[in-house]
Short mmCIF file of C-alpha atoms in Angstrom, two decimals:
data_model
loop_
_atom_site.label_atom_id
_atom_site.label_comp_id
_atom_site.label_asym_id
_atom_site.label_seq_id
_atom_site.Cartn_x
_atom_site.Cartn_y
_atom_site.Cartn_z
CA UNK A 132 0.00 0.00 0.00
CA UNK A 133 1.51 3.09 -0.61
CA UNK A 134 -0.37 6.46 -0.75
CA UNK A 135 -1.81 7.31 2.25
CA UNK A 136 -4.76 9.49 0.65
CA UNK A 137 -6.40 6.54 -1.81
CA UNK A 138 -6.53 4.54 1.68
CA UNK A 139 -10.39 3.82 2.72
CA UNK A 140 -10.47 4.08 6.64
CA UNK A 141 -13.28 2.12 8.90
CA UNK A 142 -13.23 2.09 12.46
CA UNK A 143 -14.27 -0.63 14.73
CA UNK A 144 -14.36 -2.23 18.47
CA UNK A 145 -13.99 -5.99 19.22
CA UNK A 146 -17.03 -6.74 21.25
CA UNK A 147 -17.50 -10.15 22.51
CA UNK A 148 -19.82 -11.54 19.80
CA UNK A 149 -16.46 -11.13 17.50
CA UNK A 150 -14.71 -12.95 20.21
CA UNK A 151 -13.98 -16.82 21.41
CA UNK A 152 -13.78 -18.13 24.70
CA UNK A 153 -10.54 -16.24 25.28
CA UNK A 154 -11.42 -13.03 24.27
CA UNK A 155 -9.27 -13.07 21.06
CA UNK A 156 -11.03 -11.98 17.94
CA UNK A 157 -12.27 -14.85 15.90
CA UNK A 158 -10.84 -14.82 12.50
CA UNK A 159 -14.18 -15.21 11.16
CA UNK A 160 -14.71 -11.68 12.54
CA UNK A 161 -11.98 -10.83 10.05
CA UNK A 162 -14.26 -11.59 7.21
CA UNK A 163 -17.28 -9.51 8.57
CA UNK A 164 -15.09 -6.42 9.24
CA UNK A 165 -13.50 -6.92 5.53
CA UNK A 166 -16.77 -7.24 3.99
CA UNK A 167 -18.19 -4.30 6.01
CA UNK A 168 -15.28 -2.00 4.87
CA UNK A 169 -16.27 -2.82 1.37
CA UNK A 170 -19.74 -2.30 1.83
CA UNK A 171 -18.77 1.53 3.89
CA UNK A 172 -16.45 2.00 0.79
CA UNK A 173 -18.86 1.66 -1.90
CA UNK A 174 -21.51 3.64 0.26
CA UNK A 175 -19.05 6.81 0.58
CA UNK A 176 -18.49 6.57 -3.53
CA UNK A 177 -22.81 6.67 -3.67
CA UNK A 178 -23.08 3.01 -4.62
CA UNK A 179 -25.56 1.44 -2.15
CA UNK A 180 -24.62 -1.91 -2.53
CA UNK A 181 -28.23 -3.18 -1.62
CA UNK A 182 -28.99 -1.13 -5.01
CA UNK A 183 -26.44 -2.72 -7.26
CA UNK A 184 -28.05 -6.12 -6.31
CA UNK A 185 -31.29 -4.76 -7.48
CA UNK A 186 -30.34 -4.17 -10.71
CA UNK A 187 -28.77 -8.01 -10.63
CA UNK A 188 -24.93 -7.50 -9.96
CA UNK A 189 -23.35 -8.76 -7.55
CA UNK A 190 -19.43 -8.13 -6.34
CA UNK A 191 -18.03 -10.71 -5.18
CA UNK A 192 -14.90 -12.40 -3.69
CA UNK A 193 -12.92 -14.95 -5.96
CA UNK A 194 -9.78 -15.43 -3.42
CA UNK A 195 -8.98 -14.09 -0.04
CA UNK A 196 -5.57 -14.18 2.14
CA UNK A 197 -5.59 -13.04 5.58
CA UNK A 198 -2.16 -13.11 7.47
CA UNK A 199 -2.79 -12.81 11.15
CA UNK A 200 0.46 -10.69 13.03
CA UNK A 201 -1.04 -9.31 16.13
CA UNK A 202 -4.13 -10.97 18.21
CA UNK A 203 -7.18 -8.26 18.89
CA UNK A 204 -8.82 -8.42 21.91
CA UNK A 205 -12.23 -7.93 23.39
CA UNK A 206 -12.69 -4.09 23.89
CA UNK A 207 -9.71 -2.82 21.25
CA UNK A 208 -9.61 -0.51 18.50
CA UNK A 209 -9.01 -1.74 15.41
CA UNK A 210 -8.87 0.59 12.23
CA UNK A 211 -9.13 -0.68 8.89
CA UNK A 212 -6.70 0.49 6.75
CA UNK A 213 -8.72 -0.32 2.76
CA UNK A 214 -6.95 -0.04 -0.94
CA UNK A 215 -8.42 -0.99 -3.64
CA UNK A 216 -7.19 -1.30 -7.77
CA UNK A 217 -8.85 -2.58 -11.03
CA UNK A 218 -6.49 -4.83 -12.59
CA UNK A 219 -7.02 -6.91 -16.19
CA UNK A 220 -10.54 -4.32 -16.46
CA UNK A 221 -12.88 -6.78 -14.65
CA UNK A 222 -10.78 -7.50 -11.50
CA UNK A 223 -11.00 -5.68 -8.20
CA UNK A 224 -8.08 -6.32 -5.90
CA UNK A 225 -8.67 -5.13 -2.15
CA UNK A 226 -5.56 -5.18 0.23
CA UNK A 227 -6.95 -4.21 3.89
CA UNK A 228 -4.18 -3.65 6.88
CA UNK A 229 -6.23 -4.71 10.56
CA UNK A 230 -3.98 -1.83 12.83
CA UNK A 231 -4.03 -1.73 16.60
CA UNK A 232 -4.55 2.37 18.13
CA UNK A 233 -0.41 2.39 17.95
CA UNK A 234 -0.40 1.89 14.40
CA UNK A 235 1.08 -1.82 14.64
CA UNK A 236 -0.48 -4.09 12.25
CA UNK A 237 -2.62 -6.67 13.60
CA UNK A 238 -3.49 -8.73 9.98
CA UNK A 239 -3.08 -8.35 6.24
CA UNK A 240 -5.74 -9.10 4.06
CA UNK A 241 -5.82 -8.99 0.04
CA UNK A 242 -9.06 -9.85 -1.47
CA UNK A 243 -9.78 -10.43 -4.95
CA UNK A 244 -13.35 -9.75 -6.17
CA UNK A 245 -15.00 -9.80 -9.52
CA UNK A 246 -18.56 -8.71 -10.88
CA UNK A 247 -21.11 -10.72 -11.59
CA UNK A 248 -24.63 -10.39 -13.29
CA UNK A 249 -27.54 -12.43 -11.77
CA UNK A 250 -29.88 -13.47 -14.62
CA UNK A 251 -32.44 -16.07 -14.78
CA UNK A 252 -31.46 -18.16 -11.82
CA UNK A 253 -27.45 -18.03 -13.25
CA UNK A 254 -24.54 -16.20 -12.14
CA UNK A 255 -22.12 -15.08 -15.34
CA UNK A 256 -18.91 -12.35 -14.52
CA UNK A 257 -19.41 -9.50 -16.02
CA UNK A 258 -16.34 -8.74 -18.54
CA UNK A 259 -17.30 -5.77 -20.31
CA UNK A 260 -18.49 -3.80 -17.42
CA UNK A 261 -21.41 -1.18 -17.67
CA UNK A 262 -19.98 2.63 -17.79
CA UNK A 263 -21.75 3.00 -14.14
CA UNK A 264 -20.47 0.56 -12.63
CA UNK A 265 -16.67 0.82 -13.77
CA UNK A 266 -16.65 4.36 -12.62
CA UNK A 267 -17.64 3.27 -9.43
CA UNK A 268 -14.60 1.13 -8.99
CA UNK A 269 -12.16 3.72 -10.48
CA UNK A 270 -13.65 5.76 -7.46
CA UNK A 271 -12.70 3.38 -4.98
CA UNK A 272 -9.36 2.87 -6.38
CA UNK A 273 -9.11 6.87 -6.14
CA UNK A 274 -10.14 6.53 -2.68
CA UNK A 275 -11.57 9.21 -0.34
CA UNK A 276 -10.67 12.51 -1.00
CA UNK A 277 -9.90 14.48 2.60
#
């Protein structure tokens, strides 16, 4: 990840239901936070995603690596740290940094994601992607602007 302003930022708290019996964040928490960055990302560019469904696409993940660094624990901070790029024109490629409130990071995740087109009870990727909706992701690869 390199510049700092393209960066989508989400902040969170462990509570217990992302927890296990230890108070450690679950790494299926890490999933949920992920997809709810995406989702917050996509809201801030005026996409609701809920909307996008509606008119039958769908964006969604077609490989996932999370390396866990630093264990989260009930009651922390964690900020999400989102970049995203549009590689080979139909590809979306998130990379997400987990970091703790003194900047250390927690987990690395890169996310590949694709979109698809739900039509008659089939699922097809979209290669040629509709004006709208490619504009959309060059937004989120431009990231916020502060």
């Amino acid at each position: 990840m390199s510049a700092a302003n393209n960066r989508w930022k989400l902040k969170k708290t462990v509570l217990p239901q992302h927890t296990d019996h230890a108070g450690v964040m679950w790494h299926g928490s890490y999933l949920d936070f992920l997809e709810e960055g995406r989702i917050d990302a996509l809201d801030k560019v005026g996409c609701s995603y809920s909307e996008l469904s509606k008119q039958g696409f769908e964006i969604i993940v077609i490989s996932m690596q999370i390396k866990y660094k630093i264990s989260f624990f009930h009651g922390e901070k964690v900020l999400l740290n989102s970049q995203f790029k549009l590689e080979n024109k139909i590809r979306l490629n998130c990379k997400t940094l987990f970091l703790k409130s003194n900047g250390d990071i927690g987990a690395e995740a890169s996310i590949g994601l694709v979109v698809v087109n739900k039509i008659n009870n089939s699922i097809k990727l979209v290669r040629d992607l509709p004006v709208q909706i490619k504009n959309i992701l060059l937004l989120l690869e431009e990231g916020p602007e502060f």
